[in-house]
Amino acid sequence: MLILITGVSRGLGRALATGFMDRGHTVYGCGRDPAAMATLAAEYPRPHRFDIVDVSRDDQVAAWAQSCLAEGEAPDLLINNAALINRNASLWRIAAADFDAVIDVNVKGVANVIRHFLPAMVARGHGVVVNFSSGWGRETDPEVAPYCASKWAVEGLTKALAQELPRGMAAVPVSPGIIDTDMLRSCFGTQAAAYPDATEWARAAVPWLLGLGRHDNGRSLTVGDLH
């Protein structure tokens, strides 16, 4: 399978990329950290590819998609993982630029990737799009309002997309669950260590994600749910 993953520089994205590759799948990934992308490319050479792309930039995503699709077929599984979270603060204390950054990556970035990769998947009539949501895309807590807004948007965007896809394809909003990552530490502090790290999480998440199919189209799922 060809699997495309955004936000593979660290955390969940990197753990997923290595998990899929270790199972024999081909991964195309992107991230914004040049050093991290160079390391992945050195550890996992062709047929895999890792590119520096800011998903909030539609022009960068367009160029990346054109290059990727020119090399082969459309992705079998597209995972929109790239995301930012605001620093804990009441909504009225969050600067406009910080709010914009969360929305630009978490919402517009998802749309940009779909805009440029999905047509090739639709033309083939096969494939699954996974847009990572969050528990905060279905519930809320104080001091993370921009992140909640972005993930609630991902839920709605994905469910609407699911209604637009041809039969045989699927778009699924997936909550990864609670994982000890830099993002969680920014909110939970040292309490984040009580949860599984990304590598441990990926051991269960990779086969679960591979099991998603057309029967899951439009369903709000959490990693580990029964399909």
Backbone as a ProteinNet text record, in pm:
[ID]
protein_1_A
[PRIMARY]
MLILITGVSRGLGRALATGFMDRGHTVYGCGRDPAAMATLAAEYPRPHRFDIVDVSRDDQVAAWAQSCLAEGEAPDLLINNAALINRNASLWRIAAADFDAVIDVNVKGVANVIRHFLPAMVARGHGVVVNFSSGWGRETDPEVAPYCASKWAVEGLTKALAQELPRGMAAVPVSPGIIDTDMLRSCFGTQAAAYPDATEWARAAVPWLLGLGRHDNGRSLTVGDLH
[TERTIARY]
84	0	86.7	36.2	100	24.5	96.4	34.4	97	13.8	59.6	23.7	122.2	102.1	161.4	85.1	138.5	186.4	278.5	326.3	407.1	506.2	584.1	715.5	735.8	862.8	888.2	781.3	797	664.3	665.7	542.6	467.3	335.1	249.9	284.2	310.1	337.5	459.6	567.1	689.2	666.1	598.9	572.6	486.6	387.7	304.7	385.6	464.3	543.4	634.3	707.3	798.7	721.2	605.9	525	475.4	428.1	381.8	498	610.9	725.4	780.2	783	832.5	741.7	616.9	524.4	530.4	619.6	638.6	562.8	496.2	422.1	510.8	477.1	548.4	483.8	567.3	516.6	571.9	483	519.5	478.8	573.6	543.6	595.9	539.1	587.9	591.1	673	684.9	757.2	766.3	827.2	969.1	1015.1	1147.3	1249.3	1336.6	1432.2	1520.6	1569.3	1657.7	1584.7	1462.4	1384.8	1353.3	1321.7	1290	1413.8	1528.9	1653.7	1687.3	1663.2	1690.6	1601.7	1473.5	1381.7	1421.7	1458.9	1496.6	1622.6	1713.6	1836.9	1809.6	1721.4	1690.6	1600.8	1514.2	1418.3	1424.6	1519.3	1533.7	1420.8	1432.4	1332.3	1301.4	1174.3	1068.5	994.7	1030.1	968.4	1020.7	945.3	995.3	942.7	1029	995.2	1034.8	937.9	958.1	922.3	990.4	962.6	845	732.8	610.1	536.4	491.7	403.3	261.5	182.2	49.1	-44.8	-13	-97.6	-79	24.3	52.9	0.1	-107.8	-167.7	-71	12.4	106	209.7	255	350.8	286.4	163.6	94.9	69.1	32.3	6.4	131.4	245.2	370.3	408.8	389	421.8	334.5	205.2	113.1	149.7	178.3	215.1	337.5	437.5	559.3	532.4	456	426.5	346.2	241.9	153.6	223.8	323.5	399.3	486.1	514	600.1	524.2	394.3	320.8	173.4	109.9	-34.6	-74.3	-202.8	-257.4	-245.6	-247.8	-239.3	-356.9	-329.1	-436	-495.7	-409.9	-450.2	-384.9	-466	-417.7	-449.1	-347.5	-366.5	-324.5	-421.8	-394.2	-367	-237.6	-194.7	-140	-86.6	-21.1	-116.5	-68.2	-154.6	-71.3	-128.6	-72.3	-174.6	-125.2	-214.9	-170.1	-266.4	-233.1	-177.2	-98.8	-56.2	-178.4	-182.9	-298.2	-325	-444.8	-484.7	-632.3	-695.5	-834.1	-840.1	-951.4	-963.1	-929.4	-976.5	-955	-810.2	-729.3	-587.9	-498.2	-558.5	-481	-469.4	-346.3	-321.8	-382	-422.2	-482.4	-388.3	-259.8	-163.6	-156.6	-165.2	-161.3	-288.5	-401.3	-527.8	-523	-476	-469.3	-380	-267.9	-174.7	-240.4	-319.3	-388.4	-489.3	-569.4	-670.3	-604.6	-497.5	-432.1	-377.4	-317.6	-262.1	-370.5	-448.1	-540.1	-663.1	-705.8	-825.3	-788.6	-725.8	-691.2	-588.8	-497.6	-399.6	-464.3	-563.9	-639.1	-705.2	-770.1	-837.7	-738.3	-621.9	-521.6	-475.5	-447.9	-401.9	-511.1	-632.9	-744.5	-762.3	-753.6	-774.5	-681	-557.8	-457.9	-429.4	-468	-445.5	-573.7	-686.1	-808.9	-856.7	-844.4	-892.9	-832.6	-704.5	-641.7	-697.8	-732.2	-792	-933.8	-1008.4	-1144.8	-1142.7	-1047.4	-1037.5	-1013.4	-941	-914.4	-1031.9	-1113.5	-1230	-1196.7	-1084.8	-1040.3	-958.8	-972.8	-888.4	-964.5	-888.7	-944.1	-871.4	-947.5	-892.7	-920.1	-814.3	-827.1	-784.8	-874.4	-842	-840.6	-722.7	-713.8	-789.3	-883.8	-961.4	-900.1	-983.5	-936.5	-1056.4	-1027.7	-1133.9	-1187.6	-1099.2	-1139.8	-1204.6	-1232.1	-1314.8	-1456.3	-1479.3	-1611.9	-1656.8	-1562.1	-1589.3	-1502.8	-1510.5	-1431.2	-1371.9	-1269.3	-1208.4	-1163	-1143.9	-1096	-951.1	-915.8	-779.8	-727.2	-812.4	-773.5	-881.5	-945.9	-1057.3	-1018	-904.8	-869.7	-851	-786.2	-765.4	-899.3	-986.2	-1119.3	-1193.6	-1190.1	-1259.2	-1208	-1075.7	-1017.1	-1057.7	-1060.2	-1091.6	-1241.7	-1325	-1467.8	-1487.9	-1410.9	-1418.8	-1376.3	-1272.6	-1227.7	-1337.1	-1406.5	-1517.8	-1623.4	-1666.9	-1771	-1724.2	-1602.5	-1546.7	-1541.3	-1496.3	-1479.7	-1613.3	-1710.1	-1841.6	-1910	-1890.5	-1945.1	-1874.4	-1741.8	-1665.4	-1712.5	-1742	-1787.1	-1913.6	-1998.7	-2121.9	-2096.7	-1979	-1946.5	-1869.2	-1812.2	-1725.3	-1804.6	-1745.3	-1811.1	-1813	-1903.1	-1914.7	-1781.7	-1743.8	-1619.2	-1506.3	-1522.8	-1420.8	-1471.5	-1382	-1421.3	-1341.1	-1407.8	-1343.9	-1384.2	-1285.8	-1312	-1245.2	-1322	-1261.5	-1220.9	-1091.2	-1038.6	-971.9	-1015.1	-945.1	-836.3	-711.1	-604.9	-613.1	-684.2	-681	-582.9	-545.4	-455.2	-316.2	-219	-83.8	15.4	120.3	226.1	311.1	277.8	351.3	384.5	464.9	495.7	368.2	271	145.2	70.6	65.2	-5.1	69.4	202.3	279.4	256.4	229.6	204	76	-13.8	-140.2	-139	-86	-94.8	28.9	139.2	262.9	314.7	365.7	424.8	321.4	194.2	90	79.6	134.1	128.9	202.1	299.9	379	296.1	176.2	90.4	27.7	43.5	-20.1	83.9	40.7	135.5	211.9	338.9	411.5	373.8	423.7	381.2	418.7	536.4	579.4	490.8	460.7	371.9	233.4	182.8	51.2	47.5	153.4	154.9	149.6	201.3	197.2	54.7	-37.1	-178.5	-248.6	-207.6	-277.6	-254.9	-133.5	-102.6	-193.3	-202.1	-293	-438.9	-475.1	-613.9	-646.7	-555.7	-577.8	-583.5	-500.9	-501.7	-634.2	-707.1	-834.8	-953.2	-931.8	-1041.8	-1082.5	-1212.3	-1261.8	-1390.3	-1454.1	-1573.7	-1686	-1687.4	-1791.9	-1776.1	-1659.1	-1635.7	-1660.6	-1706.4	-1722.9	-1812.4	-1756.6	-1833	-1849.4	-1792.7	-1807.7	-1702.7	-1741.4	-1647.1	-1592.9	-1464.6	-1403.3	-1286	-1252.2	-1131.4	-1046.3	-915.1	-827.3	-858.1	-881.7	-915.1	-1061.5	-1148.1	-1289.7	-1304.4	-1409.2	-1441.4	-1488.3	-1441.4	-1484.1	-1623.6
-120.8	0	124.6	228.9	359.8	444.2	490.6	565.9	703.4	805.2	943.4	999.9	1058.8	1110.1	1250.8	1344.2	1477.1	1486.3	1578.4	1601.1	1485.9	1437.6	1321.5	1360.5	1488	1531.3	1471.4	1450.1	1398.8	1341.4	1291	1248	1139.4	1155.4	1053.1	1028.9	1135.5	1120.1	1035.6	1061.8	983	838.3	817.4	681.3	604.4	671.3	606	572.1	668.2	645.8	524.8	518.7	406.1	276.7	283.8	163.3	105.6	192.1	144.4	90.1	160.2	115.8	-16.7	-32.4	-157.7	-275.1	-246	-351.3	-373.6	-303.3	-325.5	-232.2	-130.3	-35.6	81.3	142.7	260.9	385.1	475.1	596.6	719.7	811.7	946.9	1036.3	1113.5	1197.5	1338.3	1430.6	1567.5	1623	1725.9	1795.3	1926.4	2006.9	2139.3	2146.3	2039.9	2039.6	1978.1	2058.6	2005.5	1894.4	1909.5	1808	1675.8	1681.5	1559.2	1490.3	1568.7	1508.5	1444.8	1510	1453.4	1322.2	1315.8	1193.3	1079.3	1106.9	1003.6	955.2	1048.9	1011.9	926.2	953.2	873.6	734.5	724.5	595.6	510.5	576.3	505	563.1	516.9	568.9	520.9	553.5	513.6	365	326.5	400.7	501.9	512.3	612.2	751.2	851.8	987.5	1078.6	1172.5	1265.7	1405.9	1496.8	1630.3	1737.7	1850.5	1965.4	2041.4	2037.4	2100.8	2162	2285.6	2350.4	2333.4	2247.2	2215.9	2335.6	2439.1	2558.3	2641.2	2609	2679	2597.4	2642.7	2567.1	2549.8	2649.7	2637.6	2528.9	2515.4	2410.4	2271.9	2259.9	2130.7	2093.7	2192.3	2166.1	2112.6	2175	2130.5	1992	1966.2	1834.8	1726.6	1754.3	1656	1626.7	1729.2	1708.6	1618.4	1642.5	1562	1418.6	1401.9	1267.2	1186.3	1246.9	1174.5	1142.4	1221.7	1193.7	1069.4	1030.6	914.9	782.4	788.2	662	683.4	589.2	592	685	708.4	786.4	706.7	773.7	701.5	606.6	494.5	404.1	453.6	514.2	566.9	702.7	805.4	941.5	981.7	1017	1051.7	1197	1280.9	1419.5	1425.3	1430.2	1427.9	1562.1	1644	1769	1856.5	1906.7	1988.9	2072.3	2182.7	2269.1	2283.4	2320.8	2353.6	2485.4	2561.6	2688.9	2665.7	2759.9	2755	2777.4	2707.8	2718.8	2865.1	2909.7	3047.5	3064.2	3154.8	3189.4	3248.2	3225.6	3263.8	3410.8	3499.3	3641.9	3685.1	3593.3	3624.5	3564.8	3499.3	3437.2	3535	3564	3659.5	3609.8	3703.5	3668.4	3581.7	3612.4	3534.8	3391	3369	3233.3	3156.6	3224.2	3161.4	3123.5	3216.7	3191.7	3072.3	3060	2950.2	2814.6	2802.5	2677.2	2644.3	2742.7	2720.2	2692.1	2763.7	2747.7	2607.2	2549.4	2414	2308.7	2321.1	2214	2201.8	2311.8	2308.4	2330.6	2444.3	2473.9	2373.3	2329.4	2230.6	2100.5	2057.2	1935.9	1954.9	2070.1	2096.7	2104.9	2164.8	2176.1	2038.6	1950.1	1815.7	1740.3	1749.6	1683.3	1740.8	1871.2	1936.9	1883	1854.6	1820.5	1671	1589.6	1445	1366.8	1414.5	1335.8	1315.1	1413.2	1387.1	1261.2	1235.6	1115	989.9	997.9	885	859.6	966.7	953.7	896.3	942.2	891.7	741.1	693.2	549.8	476	549.3	489	406.1	438.7	356.6	443.3	417.2	485.1	531.2	552.4	597.8	724.8	825.4	949.8	950	962.6	973.8	1114.2	1188.2	1319.8	1309.4	1330.5	1316.9	1429.4	1388.7	1477.7	1472	1469.4	1468.9	1449.7	1410.6	1414.3	1555.6	1654.1	1794.9	1837.9	1743.4	1769.9	1722.8	1664.1	1612.8	1662.1	1709.6	1770.7	1896.2	1966.6	2088	2095.9	2177.4	2211.9	2356.7	2420.3	2558.7	2566.6	2682.2	2722	2654.9	2580	2522.1	2549.6	2663.7	2695	2692.5	2751.5	2744.4	2601	2520	2379.9	2307.4	2328.6	2266.7	2308.8	2439.4	2489.3	2420.3	2403	2341.6	2195.7	2124.1	1981.3	1955.3	2042.4	2032.5	2058.3	2149.3	2175.2	2052.8	1984.4	1863	1757.7	1744.8	1648.9	1681.7	1807.6	1845.6	1836.3	1882.3	1876.4	1731.8	1641.6	1502.1	1434.2	1462.6	1401.6	1451.7	1579.8	1631.7	1568.4	1556.8	1492.7	1349.4	1279.9	1140.9	1128.9	1231.4	1229.6	1258.3	1310.4	1349	1241.3	1146.8	1048	943.4	890.4	781.1	654.3	565.2	438.7	364.1	304.9	230	303.7	436.4	514.9	553.6	610.3	648.7	768.3	854.5	962.6	943.9	938.4	902.3	1001.8	1068.2	1149.5	1059.3	1057.1	963	1039.2	1010.7	1060.6	961.4	1004.7	910.6	858.3	930.1	898	990.5	957.9	1043.8	981	1052.4	1000.2	1101.8	1051.3	1137.1	1192.8	1313.2	1381.2	1522.5	1593	1732.8	1814.4	1784.8	1858.5	1836.2	1711.1	1683.9	1746.1	1742.1	1801	1951	2014.6	2159	2190.6	2093.2	2112.1	2048.4	1925.6	1846.4	1857.1	1909.9	1913.8	1773.6	1751.6	1622.4	1509.9	1544.3	1441.6	1364.8	1421.6	1353.7	1220.3	1207.1	1084	963.7	986.2	875.9	802.4	858.4	801.2	734.5	645.9	577.6	677.6	646.5	733.4	698	776.9	762.1	625.8	575	446.3	333.4	335.2	233.3	242.6	365	386.1	333.7	360.3	322.9	172.1	95	-50.7	-101.5	-36.9	-74.8	4.5	130.4	217.7	178.2	134.2	103.6	-6.8	-124.3	-226	-184	-105.7	-57.9	33.1	125.1	216.4	139.9	38	-42.9	-116.7	-135.5	-205.1	-117.5	14.5	103.6	80.1	91.6	71	146.6	117.6	191.8	181.9	73.8	58.3	159.3	228.2	327.5	470	484.8	618.2	707.4	822.1	920.9	892.1	783.3	747.8	819.7	878.7	936.9	823.5	791.4	678.4	723.2	640.9	656.4	531.3	550.3	435.8	326.2	206.1	92.9	54.5	145.6	110.4	-8.2	-84.9	-191.4	-131	-187.3	-138.3	-190.9
0	0	0	-63.4	-58.3	42.8	143.6	252.7	258.4	259.8	267.9	403.8	471.1	606.9	616.2	668.9	694.2	838.9	862.9	999	1055	976.2	1020.1	1087.8	1114.9	1173.5	1310.6	1385.7	1522.5	1570.4	1693.5	1758.6	1685.1	1679.1	1619.3	1473.6	1399.7	1256.9	1229.9	1302.2	1282.4	1324.5	1437.1	1484.6	1383.7	1326	1224.8	1100.6	1053.9	932.7	949.3	1059.3	1080.1	1099.1	1164	1183.4	1052.5	963.6	832.6	749.4	750.3	670.9	722.2	853.3	909.7	874	836.3	792.9	641.5	573.8	431.9	340	395.8	313.2	271.6	160.2	112.7	172.1	224.4	288.6	219.2	185.9	146.8	262.9	314.7	429.3	411.4	487.2	484.9	626	643.2	769.8	747.4	853.1	839.5	895.1	959.9	1022.8	927.4	867.6	769.5	824.3	947.7	1005.4	1024.4	1073.5	1095.6	964.1	862.5	733.2	670.6	687.5	634.2	704	833.9	909.5	862	844.3	795.7	656.8	569.7	433.5	432.1	524.5	530.9	586.2	684.7	746.7	657.5	581.5	497	355.6	273.3	137.1	46.1	-81	-179.4	-168.4	-186.4	-252.7	-165.6	-37.7	48.7	9.7	46	24.7	134.2	173.4	280.8	235.9	238.3	183.3	285.2	272.9	358.4	297.5	366.3	317.2	435.6	419	515.6	462.5	526.5	472.1	474.4	552.1	552.3	426.5	347.9	222.8	105.4	45.4	-63.9	-180.6	-207.9	-319.4	-294.5	-168.5	-136	-146.4	-99.8	-107.8	-253.8	-334.5	-476.3	-545.5	-518.2	-580.3	-531.2	-402.7	-345.4	-407.4	-418.3	-475.7	-620.9	-697.4	-837	-848.6	-763.1	-765.8	-721.8	-614	-563.5	-664.4	-718.8	-810.3	-941.9	-977.7	-1099.4	-1084.5	-959.8	-935	-937.6	-919.3	-912.5	-892	-825.6	-808.6	-693.6	-683.7	-573.9	-444.6	-329.3	-201.6	-181.3	-118.8	-75	56.7	138.7	268.7	286.8	305.3	325.9	468.6	545.2	686.2	709	737.9	774.4	924.5	956.8	1096	1143.6	1053.5	1092.5	1173.6	1287.1	1373	1469.5	1510.4	1613.5	1725.5	1844	1954.3	2014.4	2061.9	2126.5	2265.7	2313.9	2454.3	2542.3	2654.7	2743.7	2778.8	2747.6	2781	2750.4	2821.4	2790.6	2650.5	2582.7	2443.1	2420.2	2506.4	2483	2507.6	2561.7	2582.9	2473	2376.9	2269	2153.3	2113	2005.6	1874.8	1790.7	1662.4	1578.9	1581.9	1502.1	1550.1	1681.3	1735.7	1700.1	1707.2	1667.7	1520	1438.2	1293.6	1261.6	1332.2	1303.8	1327.3	1433.8	1463.2	1353	1315.2	1211.5	1076.9	1045.2	915	895.8	999.8	988.1	1006.9	1112.4	1150.7	1062.3	1002.4	918.2	771.2	742.9	603.8	550	636.6	593.5	550.3	624.1	587.4	451.2	432.3	305.2	190.1	214.4	108	59.7	154.3	117.8	42.9	90.9	22.5	-117.5	-130.2	-259.5	-366.7	-327.8	-428.6	-442.7	-346.8	-358.8	-386.2	-335	-345.2	-488.8	-580.4	-716.7	-779.5	-754.3	-809.9	-744.2	-616.3	-547.7	-599.9	-621.5	-672.9	-814.6	-895.4	-1032.8	-1034.8	-934.5	-925.4	-860.5	-783.9	-719.9	-597.7	-533.9	-421.1	-326.6	-195.8	-99	24.1	130.9	258.7	301	339.4	394.6	544.4	622.7	767.9	808.2	867	920.8	1072.3	1130.2	1275.2	1344.2	1424.4	1508.9	1648.7	1749.3	1887.7	1978.5	2102.5	2201.6	2214.7	2188.8	2191.2	2060.2	1972.7	1856.2	1879.2	1997.5	2032.4	2169.2	2247.3	2377	2387.2	2498.4	2515.2	2654.7	2668.3	2796.1	2788.2	2902.9	2899.5	2853.1	2801.6	2764	2637.6	2566.4	2437.8	2332.6	2342.9	2252.8	2104.8	2065.2	1922	1873.3	1953.8	1914.9	1907.1	2006.5	2002	1875.9	1845.4	1726.8	1601.1	1593.5	1473.8	1460.8	1571.7	1562.8	1547.5	1601.7	1571.1	1421.8	1364.7	1220.9	1141.1	1186	1117.9	1118	1229.3	1235.8	1130	1125.3	1030.5	886.9	860.5	725.7	676.3	762.3	721.4	698.5	783.6	765.9	638.5	605.4	480.6	360.6	370	262.6	240.7	349.6	339.4	254.7	259.1	180.3	32.5	1.1	-136.1	-211.8	-140.4	-204.4	-281.9	-387.2	-458.9	-374.7	-406.5	-334.9	-342.8	-231.7	-227.3	-160.9	-138.8	-70.1	68.8	148.2	283.5	331.1	406.7	481.5	626.9	715.3	854.1	949.1	1036.9	1141.5	1257.7	1287.6	1386.9	1501.1	1621.8	1740.4	1777.4	1785.7	1820	1963	2051	2192.8	2262.8	2383.8	2462.3	2463.4	2406.6	2390.4	2445.2	2505.7	2561.4	2447.2	2403.3	2297.4	2343.9	2264.8	2296.7	2308.3	2221	2223.6	2354.6	2399.8	2524.7	2643	2638.6	2748.2	2759.8	2645.3	2650.1	2727	2733.6	2805.2	2943.8	2952.1	3074.5	3162.2	3107.9	3184	3212.5	3333.6	3367.5	3372.9	3383	3387.9	3255.8	3148.4	3018.9	3022.7	3110.6	3118.6	3161.4	3209.9	3252.3	3132.7	3014.4	2895.9	2805.9	2714.4	2625.5	2539	2509.1	2417	2273.3	2178.6	2039.7	1982.4	2016.1	1962.5	2012	2140.8	2197.8	2135.8	2121.1	2060.8	1917.7	1840	1698.4	1678.7	1773.6	1758.5	1745.4	1813.2	1801	1691.3	1671.9	1577.8	1432.4	1398	1258.4	1203.4	1267.2	1212.7	1217.2	1317.9	1326.6	1208.5	1176.7	1064.3	931.3	918.6	796.6	778.6	886.5	879.1	843	831.8	795.5	649.9	625.4	489.2	463.9	352.7	311.3	413	492.1	593.9	707.4	713	817.5	768.5	646.3	587.7	673.6	714	789.9	937.1	986.2	1127.3	1212.3	1321.6	1417.3	1503.1	1484.5	1552.8	1637.5	1732.6	1814.4	1793	1780.6	1759.5	1860.2	1809.9	1896.7	1892.4	1839.2	1825.5	1730.9	1749.3	1655.5	1525	1415	1282.7	1251.7
[MASK]
+++++++++++++++++++++++++++++++++++++++++++++++++++++++++++++++++++++++++++++++++++++++++++++++++++++++++++++++++++++++++++++++++++++++++++++++++++++++++++++++++++++++++++++++++++++++++++++++++++++++++++++++++++++++++++++++++++

